[in-house]
Amino acid sequence: MGKGKGPKVEKEAALSVILIKGGLEMNAAQLRRLSGAVTRLALLPCVAEAAAAAVAAHYILPNFSWEWGLMLGFVLSAVSPAVLVPNLLRLKHMGYGEKNGVNTLVIAASSLDDIVSISAFGVLSGIVFSTGDLTSKIVQGPEDVCIGTALGLVWGFLLIFVPPAPWANVSYTTRKGPLQNNDQNREKQTEKSVTTKRAFLLGSGGFLAVTGSQWYGYPGAGPLACIISSFIAGTGWKWREEKQNCNRPTIVLSHDDVEGGANNKVNPVEAVFECIWFGLQPILFASIGTEVKFELLKGGDIVIAGLLVLVCGLIMRLIVTSCAVWGAGLNIKEVIFINIAWLPKATVQASITFIAALAPVALDMARMMGTDEDLESASRLLTISVISILVTAPLGAFGIQWFGPKLLSHSDR
C-alpha cells in the first residue's frame, strides 16, 4: 500500500488497546485446538465473499469491470475488529463463549482476515492502475504475516521476563502462615509496580507496531504483532506464575487462592487495559461516525444495487463460514453465532489500521491516474462501502450482544 499520511494518533491508540485486550484474553489451549479452524475461518469466507460480491457487482452495476468488482469484494470482505472484539470480550466477561473457544477463534481469525483483504486490494489496485511492481504487491500479504508474527513473538517473549516478575523482585521468606502486614504491603507495592511497567511496555510496543507498520507500508503487520505479543506475554506470565507456585510447595495458600486458582485470576494487566479502553472507545467510535459520508447515498438506484451486492456477498460468506468451522467441535448454535459475529464490516476508514482506508484510496487513485470510467467505478465502490457499514456494523454489534447469551454455552453450565 506504500507510505502515506499517518492516521490520527487517537484512533491508532484505541485500536492498539483493543487488540492488546483481545490478545491478553485469548485462551492458549483453545487456540492450539482450533488452529486449523482459525486459518480456514480467516481465508475461506473472505475470498468467497469477495468473489460473490465481484460477480454480483459485475452484472448488477453498469460498466463495472471484473477488476473493480474484485476490488469492491475485498473491501467488503474486511471485518471490523473495532466492533467485533469489544463485543466478544464483553460476552467473555459474562462467561459466554469460553467453553469451546468461540471468542478465541473469532478474535484470532479477524486480524488474518483483514490482512488477506488488504493484500488482495493492493494487488488489484496495482493491476487496475499499473502502479508499482505487481510482484511486490503479490508478496505483500505473506510479508505482512511474517513481519507481524516475528515482531509479535520477539516482543512477547521479551515481556515475559522484562520486567522481572513480582516474586523475582522480593526476597520471600518461607510462608507457613499468613503474611505479616509489612510483607503484604511490600508485596502489593511490588506487584503494582510490575503491573504498571508491563502495561506500559506492552501498550507502547503495540502502538509503535501499529503506527510503524503504517508508515513503512506494511499495514497488516502491526495489528498482527499487537495481538501476538499480548497473547505470548499474557500466556507467559501465567505460566511463570504457575511454575513458581509449584516450585514453592511450602507456601500455604489462602482459601481464596485455592478456590480461584491461577487460571481463574484476572490478569492485572488486563484490568489496566480495560480502564484505558473505557476512556478511548468513544474516540474510536466517534471517528467511525465522522468517516461515513451520507451525501454519497442520495441516489436511490446505487443504494438498491449496493444492497444487492452486499447481500450476495454475505450469503456466500455465511455458507462458507459454516463449512470452515465444521469439524472444530462446535455445536450448531455456536456456528450460527460465528456467522452473526462475522457480519460487521471495516471499510471507509472505520478501522484505518486494518484496511488502510481502502475505499478512499481507490477513489484518490482513480482521480490521479484513472479514466472517467475508473472514477465512476471508484465512486460506486466508496458508496457501497458506506452502505456496508451502515447495514452490517449495527446489525453485527446488536446480534453479538443479543444472540450471544442465547446461542453460546455459559462456562458454569
Short mmCIF file of C-alpha atoms in Angstrom, two decimals:
data_model
loop_
_atom_site.label_atom_id
_atom_site.label_comp_id
_atom_site.label_asym_id
_atom_site.label_seq_id
_atom_site.Cartn_x
_atom_site.Cartn_y
_atom_site.Cartn_z
CA MET A 1 0.00 0.00 0.00
CA GLY A 2 3.03 2.23 0.39
CA LYS A 3 3.69 5.15 2.62
CA GLY A 4 1.15 7.78 3.23
CA LYS A 5 -0.15 10.25 5.72
CA GLY A 6 -0.28 8.93 9.22
CA PRO A 7 -3.74 8.36 10.69
CA LYS A 8 -4.91 10.10 13.83
CA VAL A 9 -2.98 9.12 16.94
CA GLU A 10 -6.14 8.69 19.00
CA LYS A 11 -7.60 6.22 16.53
CA GLU A 12 -4.46 4.11 16.41
CA ALA A 13 -4.14 4.20 20.20
CA ALA A 14 -7.71 2.97 20.64
CA LEU A 15 -7.24 0.17 18.12
CA SER A 16 -3.93 -0.85 19.71
CA VAL A 17 -5.60 -1.09 23.12
CA ILE A 18 -8.49 -3.25 21.92
CA LEU A 19 -6.08 -5.55 20.06
CA ILE A 20 -3.94 -5.94 23.18
CA LYS A 21 -7.05 -6.71 25.23
CA GLY A 22 -8.05 -9.34 22.71
CA GLY A 23 -4.60 -10.94 22.75
CA LEU A 24 -4.41 -10.99 26.56
CA GLU A 25 -7.78 -12.71 26.86
CA MET A 26 -7.20 -15.39 24.23
CA ASN A 27 -7.07 -18.92 25.60
CA ALA A 28 -3.84 -20.74 24.67
CA ALA A 29 -5.29 -24.26 24.99
CA GLN A 30 -8.33 -23.39 22.88
CA LEU A 31 -6.20 -21.64 20.26
CA ARG A 32 -3.98 -24.71 19.94
CA ARG A 33 -7.04 -26.91 19.48
CA LEU A 34 -8.65 -24.56 16.96
CA SER A 35 -5.57 -23.56 14.95
CA GLY A 36 -6.83 -25.23 11.78
CA ALA A 37 -10.27 -23.65 12.12
CA VAL A 38 -8.66 -20.22 12.65
CA THR A 39 -6.82 -20.49 9.33
CA ARG A 40 -9.90 -21.67 7.45
CA LEU A 41 -12.10 -19.00 9.01
CA ALA A 42 -9.60 -16.28 8.13
CA LEU A 43 -9.11 -17.26 4.49
CA LEU A 44 -12.12 -19.05 3.03
CA PRO A 45 -15.05 -16.72 3.91
CA CYS A 46 -13.04 -13.64 2.93
CA VAL A 47 -12.16 -14.95 -0.53
CA ALA A 48 -15.63 -16.45 -1.11
CA GLU A 49 -17.42 -13.21 -0.19
CA ALA A 50 -15.11 -11.16 -2.41
CA ALA A 51 -15.73 -13.46 -5.38
CA ALA A 52 -19.51 -13.47 -4.88
CA ALA A 53 -19.63 -9.68 -4.50
CA ALA A 54 -17.48 -9.30 -7.65
CA VAL A 55 -19.85 -11.44 -9.70
CA ALA A 56 -22.89 -9.59 -8.38
CA ALA A 57 -21.32 -6.16 -8.95
CA HIS A 58 -20.24 -7.03 -12.49
CA TYR A 59 -23.78 -7.97 -13.53
CA ILE A 60 -25.77 -5.51 -11.39
CA LEU A 61 -23.73 -2.30 -11.78
CA PRO A 62 -23.44 -0.92 -15.33
CA ASN A 63 -19.95 -0.90 -16.87
CA PHE A 64 -18.38 -2.37 -13.72
CA SER A 65 -15.34 -4.43 -14.73
CA TRP A 66 -14.20 -7.67 -13.11
CA GLU A 67 -11.14 -5.93 -11.67
CA TRP A 68 -13.27 -3.27 -9.99
CA GLY A 69 -15.70 -5.94 -8.87
CA LEU A 70 -12.95 -7.85 -7.10
CA MET A 71 -11.61 -4.64 -5.56
CA LEU A 72 -15.09 -3.94 -4.20
CA GLY A 73 -15.36 -7.53 -2.99
CA PHE A 74 -12.17 -7.41 -0.94
CA VAL A 75 -13.09 -4.01 0.50
CA LEU A 76 -16.39 -5.50 1.66
CA SER A 77 -14.79 -8.71 2.95
CA ALA A 78 -12.75 -6.96 5.66
CA VAL A 79 -14.37 -7.50 9.07
CA SER A 80 -14.34 -4.81 11.77
CA PRO A 81 -12.29 -5.63 14.89
CA ALA A 82 -13.38 -2.28 16.33
CA VAL A 83 -16.93 -3.65 16.52
CA LEU A 84 -16.23 -7.37 16.87
CA VAL A 85 -13.51 -7.58 19.55
CA PRO A 86 -15.03 -5.43 22.34
CA ASN A 87 -18.42 -7.12 21.97
CA LEU A 88 -16.86 -10.58 22.13
CA LEU A 89 -14.80 -9.62 25.19
CA ARG A 90 -17.96 -8.35 26.87
CA LEU A 91 -19.55 -11.76 26.32
CA LYS A 92 -16.44 -13.44 27.64
CA HIS A 93 -16.59 -11.45 30.87
CA MET A 94 -20.19 -12.61 31.23
CA GLY A 95 -18.99 -16.22 30.90
CA TYR A 96 -20.22 -16.95 27.37
CA GLY A 97 -18.21 -18.43 24.50
CA GLU A 98 -15.32 -19.83 26.51
CA LYS A 99 -16.36 -23.46 26.77
CA ASN A 100 -15.48 -24.32 23.16
CA GLY A 101 -13.22 -21.34 22.47
CA VAL A 102 -15.58 -19.36 20.20
CA ASN A 103 -14.22 -15.98 21.36
CA THR A 104 -10.62 -17.04 20.81
CA LEU A 105 -11.42 -18.48 17.38
CA VAL A 106 -13.13 -15.35 16.04
CA ILE A 107 -10.69 -12.82 17.52
CA ALA A 108 -7.66 -14.70 16.19
CA ALA A 109 -9.16 -15.08 12.72
CA SER A 110 -10.24 -11.44 12.42
CA SER A 111 -6.73 -9.99 12.11
CA LEU A 112 -5.73 -12.52 9.42
CA ASP A 113 -8.96 -11.84 7.53
CA ASP A 114 -8.04 -8.16 7.24
CA ILE A 115 -4.52 -8.95 6.06
CA VAL A 116 -5.99 -11.02 3.22
CA SER A 117 -8.31 -8.14 2.27
CA ILE A 118 -5.53 -5.53 2.36
CA SER A 119 -3.14 -7.66 0.31
CA ALA A 120 -5.69 -8.61 -2.35
CA PHE A 121 -6.82 -4.99 -2.68
CA GLY A 122 -3.21 -3.90 -3.18
CA VAL A 123 -2.65 -6.45 -5.93
CA LEU A 124 -5.87 -5.50 -7.73
CA SER A 125 -5.24 -1.76 -7.48
CA GLY A 126 -1.81 -2.38 -8.99
CA ILE A 127 -3.46 -4.22 -11.87
CA VAL A 128 -6.08 -1.52 -12.47
CA PHE A 129 -3.79 1.48 -12.19
CA SER A 130 -0.47 -0.22 -13.10
CA THR A 131 1.35 1.35 -10.17
CA GLY A 132 4.47 -0.20 -8.72
CA ASP A 133 5.82 -3.68 -9.13
CA LEU A 134 2.98 -6.22 -9.29
CA THR A 135 5.23 -8.96 -7.89
CA SER A 136 5.92 -6.91 -4.77
CA LYS A 137 2.19 -6.36 -4.29
CA ILE A 138 1.52 -10.10 -4.57
CA VAL A 139 4.05 -10.91 -1.85
CA GLN A 140 2.76 -8.06 0.36
CA GLY A 141 0.39 -10.38 2.26
CA PRO A 142 2.96 -13.05 3.19
CA GLU A 143 5.41 -10.28 4.09
CA ASP A 144 2.87 -8.70 6.43
CA VAL A 145 2.22 -12.04 8.11
CA CYS A 146 5.93 -12.86 8.52
CA ILE A 147 6.90 -9.42 9.80
CA GLY A 148 3.92 -9.20 12.16
CA THR A 149 4.50 -12.70 13.52
CA ALA A 150 8.23 -12.13 14.05
CA LEU A 151 7.70 -8.79 15.81
CA GLY A 152 4.95 -10.21 17.97
CA LEU A 153 6.95 -13.27 19.02
CA VAL A 154 10.12 -11.32 19.86
CA TRP A 155 8.35 -8.58 21.80
CA GLY A 156 6.01 -11.02 23.55
CA PHE A 157 8.79 -13.35 24.72
CA LEU A 158 10.85 -10.36 25.89
CA LEU A 159 7.96 -9.08 28.02
CA ILE A 160 7.67 -12.44 29.77
CA PHE A 161 10.99 -11.76 31.52
CA VAL A 162 11.27 -7.95 31.40
CA PRO A 163 10.37 -6.51 33.83
CA PRO A 164 11.03 -9.34 36.31
CA ALA A 165 8.00 -10.97 37.91
CA PRO A 166 6.95 -9.71 41.37
CA TRP A 167 8.31 -12.79 43.14
CA ALA A 168 11.69 -12.19 41.47
CA ASN A 169 11.91 -8.69 42.96
CA VAL A 170 11.08 -9.63 46.54
CA SER A 171 13.06 -11.83 48.91
CA TYR A 172 10.31 -14.14 50.03
CA THR A 173 10.59 -15.97 53.28
CA THR A 174 9.11 -19.42 53.63
CA ARG A 175 5.43 -18.84 54.17
CA LYS A 176 3.98 -21.32 56.66
CA GLY A 177 1.20 -18.98 57.63
CA PRO A 178 -0.37 -15.67 56.67
CA LEU A 179 1.94 -12.85 55.63
CA GLN A 180 2.65 -10.09 58.13
CA ASN A 181 1.23 -6.66 57.36
CA ASN A 182 4.60 -5.24 56.29
CA ASP A 183 5.24 -8.18 53.99
CA GLN A 184 1.77 -7.86 52.48
CA ASN A 185 2.19 -4.16 51.81
CA ARG A 186 5.61 -4.69 50.27
CA GLU A 187 4.30 -7.50 48.05
CA LYS A 188 1.32 -5.41 46.88
CA GLN A 189 3.56 -2.43 46.05
CA THR A 190 5.89 -4.64 44.05
CA GLU A 191 3.02 -6.23 42.13
CA LYS A 192 1.58 -2.78 41.29
CA SER A 193 4.98 -1.58 40.08
CA VAL A 194 5.50 -4.61 37.84
CA THR A 195 1.93 -4.39 36.50
CA THR A 196 2.45 -0.73 35.60
CA LYS A 197 5.71 -1.48 33.80
CA ARG A 198 4.23 -4.43 31.92
CA ALA A 199 1.21 -2.43 30.82
CA PHE A 200 3.38 0.49 29.67
CA LEU A 201 5.79 -1.68 27.70
CA LEU A 202 3.03 -3.78 26.14
CA GLY A 203 0.96 -0.73 25.24
CA SER A 204 3.81 1.36 23.86
CA GLY A 205 5.18 -1.59 21.88
CA GLY A 206 1.78 -2.32 20.37
CA PHE A 207 1.19 1.33 19.47
CA LEU A 208 4.61 1.62 17.83
CA ALA A 209 4.00 -1.59 15.88
CA VAL A 210 0.66 -0.34 14.57
CA THR A 211 1.88 3.14 13.63
CA GLY A 212 5.25 1.94 12.33
CA SER A 213 3.72 -0.68 10.07
CA GLN A 214 1.56 2.03 8.51
CA TRP A 215 4.48 4.37 7.87
CA TYR A 216 6.67 1.65 6.35
CA GLY A 217 3.99 0.28 4.05
CA TYR A 218 3.09 -2.96 5.89
CA PRO A 219 -0.38 -2.13 7.27
CA GLY A 220 -1.27 -5.70 8.21
CA ALA A 221 1.92 -6.43 10.17
CA GLY A 222 1.35 -4.06 13.10
CA PRO A 223 -2.08 -5.27 14.21
CA LEU A 224 -0.96 -8.90 13.94
CA ALA A 225 2.15 -8.13 16.02
CA CYS A 226 -0.06 -6.41 18.57
CA ILE A 227 -2.29 -9.44 19.09
CA ILE A 228 0.57 -11.98 19.07
CA SER A 229 2.80 -10.05 21.50
CA SER A 230 -0.01 -9.58 24.05
CA PHE A 231 -1.06 -13.23 23.71
CA ILE A 232 2.50 -14.52 24.17
CA ALA A 233 3.20 -12.17 27.09
CA GLY A 234 -0.06 -12.94 28.90
CA THR A 235 0.36 -16.69 28.45
CA GLY A 236 3.98 -16.47 29.62
CA TRP A 237 3.10 -14.52 32.74
CA LYS A 238 0.51 -17.13 33.75
CA TRP A 239 2.93 -19.96 33.01
CA ARG A 240 5.73 -18.42 35.10
CA GLU A 241 3.35 -17.78 38.00
CA GLU A 242 2.10 -21.37 37.96
CA LYS A 243 5.65 -22.70 37.72
CA GLN A 244 6.80 -20.54 40.64
CA ASN A 245 3.91 -21.72 42.81
CA CYS A 246 4.81 -25.34 42.01
CA ASN A 247 8.44 -24.67 42.99
CA ARG A 248 7.37 -23.28 46.38
CA PRO A 249 5.44 -26.18 47.96
CA THR A 250 5.85 -24.78 51.46
CA ILE A 251 3.53 -21.89 50.69
CA VAL A 252 0.24 -22.14 52.48
CA LEU A 253 -2.39 -20.78 50.12
CA SER A 254 -5.35 -18.85 51.34
CA HIS A 255 -8.89 -20.13 50.87
CA ASP A 256 -9.42 -17.64 48.04
CA ASP A 257 -6.30 -18.87 46.26
CA VAL A 258 -7.50 -22.45 46.43
CA GLU A 259 -10.97 -21.58 45.15
CA GLY A 260 -9.78 -19.35 42.33
CA GLY A 261 -6.52 -20.82 41.15
CA ALA A 262 -4.01 -19.16 38.87
CA ASN A 263 -6.01 -19.90 35.78
CA ASN A 264 -9.13 -18.12 37.04
CA LYS A 265 -7.39 -14.96 38.22
CA VAL A 266 -7.87 -11.81 36.25
CA ASN A 267 -4.53 -10.66 34.88
CA PRO A 268 -3.89 -7.23 36.45
CA VAL A 269 -2.51 -6.01 33.12
CA GLU A 270 -5.87 -6.85 31.53
CA ALA A 271 -7.56 -4.67 34.15
CA VAL A 272 -5.28 -1.77 33.23
CA PHE A 273 -6.17 -2.01 29.55
CA GLU A 274 -9.84 -2.40 30.44
CA CYS A 275 -9.70 1.02 32.12
CA ILE A 276 -7.79 2.55 29.20
CA TRP A 277 -10.27 1.11 26.69
CA PHE A 278 -13.17 2.56 28.68
CA GLY A 279 -11.72 6.01 28.07
CA LEU A 280 -10.66 5.52 24.46
CA GLN A 281 -13.63 3.70 22.95
CA PRO A 282 -15.76 6.84 22.49
CA ILE A 283 -12.93 8.34 20.42
CA LEU A 284 -12.75 5.29 18.16
CA PHE A 285 -16.46 5.03 17.51
CA ALA A 286 -16.81 8.78 17.08
CA SER A 287 -14.12 8.65 14.40
CA ILE A 288 -16.08 5.90 12.64
CA GLY A 289 -19.14 8.12 12.50
CA THR A 290 -17.23 11.09 11.08
CA GLU A 291 -15.99 8.99 8.16
CA VAL A 292 -19.46 7.93 6.97
CA LYS A 293 -20.36 10.24 4.06
CA PHE A 294 -24.14 10.32 3.84
CA GLU A 295 -24.12 12.58 0.78
CA LEU A 296 -23.00 9.58 -1.26
CA LEU A 297 -26.32 7.87 -0.59
CA LYS A 298 -28.55 10.41 -2.30
CA GLY A 299 -29.03 8.27 -5.40
CA GLY A 300 -31.69 5.64 -4.77
CA ASP A 301 -30.52 3.35 -7.56
CA ILE A 302 -27.00 2.94 -6.19
CA VAL A 303 -28.40 2.18 -2.72
CA ILE A 304 -30.57 -0.66 -4.04
CA ALA A 305 -27.76 -2.01 -6.23
CA GLY A 306 -25.29 -1.75 -3.35
CA LEU A 307 -27.61 -3.65 -1.02
CA LEU A 308 -27.99 -6.42 -3.60
CA VAL A 309 -24.20 -6.72 -3.97
CA LEU A 310 -23.76 -6.71 -0.19
CA VAL A 311 -26.43 -9.37 0.33
CA CYS A 312 -24.95 -11.65 -2.36
CA GLY A 313 -21.54 -11.43 -0.71
CA LEU A 314 -22.93 -12.02 2.79
CA ILE A 315 -24.92 -15.08 1.71
CA MET A 316 -21.78 -16.67 0.31
CA ARG A 317 -19.84 -15.69 3.45
CA LEU A 318 -22.44 -17.33 5.68
CA ILE A 319 -22.32 -20.58 3.70
CA VAL A 320 -18.52 -20.77 3.57
CA THR A 321 -18.14 -19.71 7.22
CA SER A 322 -20.35 -22.58 8.32
CA CYS A 323 -18.26 -25.00 6.27
CA ALA A 324 -14.96 -23.51 7.52
CA VAL A 325 -15.71 -24.17 11.21
CA TRP A 326 -17.32 -27.56 10.61
CA GLY A 327 -15.49 -30.29 12.48
CA ALA A 328 -13.97 -27.90 15.05
CA GLY A 329 -16.04 -29.33 17.90
CA LEU A 330 -18.66 -26.56 17.78
CA ASN A 331 -22.39 -27.15 18.02
CA ILE A 332 -24.94 -25.71 15.59
CA LYS A 333 -25.80 -22.76 17.86
CA GLU A 334 -22.13 -21.73 18.07
CA VAL A 335 -21.78 -21.96 14.28
CA ILE A 336 -24.80 -19.66 13.90
CA PHE A 337 -23.27 -17.21 16.37
CA ILE A 338 -19.96 -17.12 14.49
CA ASN A 339 -21.86 -16.22 11.34
CA ILE A 340 -23.51 -13.33 13.19
CA ALA A 341 -20.21 -12.16 14.67
CA TRP A 342 -18.61 -12.25 11.21
CA LEU A 343 -21.02 -9.61 9.83
CA PRO A 344 -19.58 -6.17 10.83
CA LYS A 345 -17.57 -4.54 8.04
CA ALA A 346 -14.45 -2.38 8.32
CA THR A 347 -14.42 -0.10 5.31
CA VAL A 348 -14.14 3.65 4.68
CA GLN A 349 -11.51 4.28 7.36
CA ALA A 350 -13.68 2.79 10.07
CA SER A 351 -10.60 0.84 11.08
CA ILE A 352 -7.70 2.52 9.30
CA THR A 353 -5.08 0.36 10.93
CA PHE A 354 -6.55 -2.71 9.30
CA ILE A 355 -7.83 -1.70 5.92
CA ALA A 356 -5.67 1.37 5.23
CA ALA A 357 -8.66 3.38 4.04
CA LEU A 358 -9.19 1.07 1.08
CA ALA A 359 -12.25 2.71 -0.41
CA PRO A 360 -10.94 6.32 -0.29
CA VAL A 361 -7.59 5.11 -1.62
CA ALA A 362 -9.32 3.69 -4.70
CA LEU A 363 -11.12 6.99 -5.30
CA ASP A 364 -7.94 9.04 -4.89
CA MET A 365 -6.02 6.79 -7.29
CA ALA A 366 -8.83 6.99 -9.85
CA ARG A 367 -8.72 10.78 -9.69
CA MET A 368 -4.97 10.88 -10.22
CA MET A 369 -4.36 8.06 -12.68
CA GLY A 370 -7.64 6.56 -13.86
CA THR A 371 -10.09 7.20 -16.65
CA ASP A 372 -13.59 8.62 -16.31
CA GLU A 373 -14.90 5.06 -16.06
CA ASP A 374 -12.44 4.34 -13.26
CA LEU A 375 -13.58 7.46 -11.42
CA GLU A 376 -17.21 6.38 -11.71
CA SER A 377 -16.37 2.86 -10.53
CA ALA A 378 -14.38 4.20 -7.57
CA SER A 379 -17.29 6.43 -6.56
CA ARG A 380 -19.63 3.45 -6.62
CA LEU A 381 -17.14 1.40 -4.62
CA LEU A 382 -16.98 4.09 -1.95
CA THR A 383 -20.77 4.46 -1.83
CA ILE A 384 -21.36 0.72 -1.45
CA SER A 385 -18.73 0.51 1.27
CA VAL A 386 -20.63 3.24 3.18
CA ILE A 387 -23.80 1.18 2.80
CA SER A 388 -21.99 -1.89 4.13
CA ILE A 389 -21.02 -0.05 7.32
CA LEU A 390 -24.48 1.38 7.90
CA VAL A 391 -26.07 -2.06 7.48
CA THR A 392 -23.61 -4.54 8.97
CA ALA A 393 -21.97 -2.65 11.87
CA PRO A 394 -25.14 -2.09 13.93
CA LEU A 395 -26.59 -5.48 12.94
CA GLY A 396 -23.38 -7.25 13.93
CA ALA A 397 -22.96 -5.40 17.23
CA PHE A 398 -26.61 -5.92 18.17
CA GLY A 399 -26.55 -9.54 17.03
CA ILE A 400 -23.45 -10.40 19.07
CA GLN A 401 -24.88 -8.96 22.28
CA TRP A 402 -28.46 -10.19 21.76
CA PHE A 403 -27.82 -13.69 20.44
CA GLY A 404 -24.60 -14.40 22.35
CA PRO A 405 -26.27 -15.39 25.65
CA LYS A 406 -28.91 -17.33 23.71
CA LEU A 407 -26.59 -19.30 21.43
CA LEU A 408 -23.38 -19.72 23.43
CA SER A 409 -22.87 -22.04 26.37
CA HIS A 410 -22.08 -20.47 29.72
CA SER A 411 -18.79 -21.58 31.27
CA ASP A 412 -20.54 -22.60 34.50
CA ARG A 413 -23.04 -24.85 32.75
#
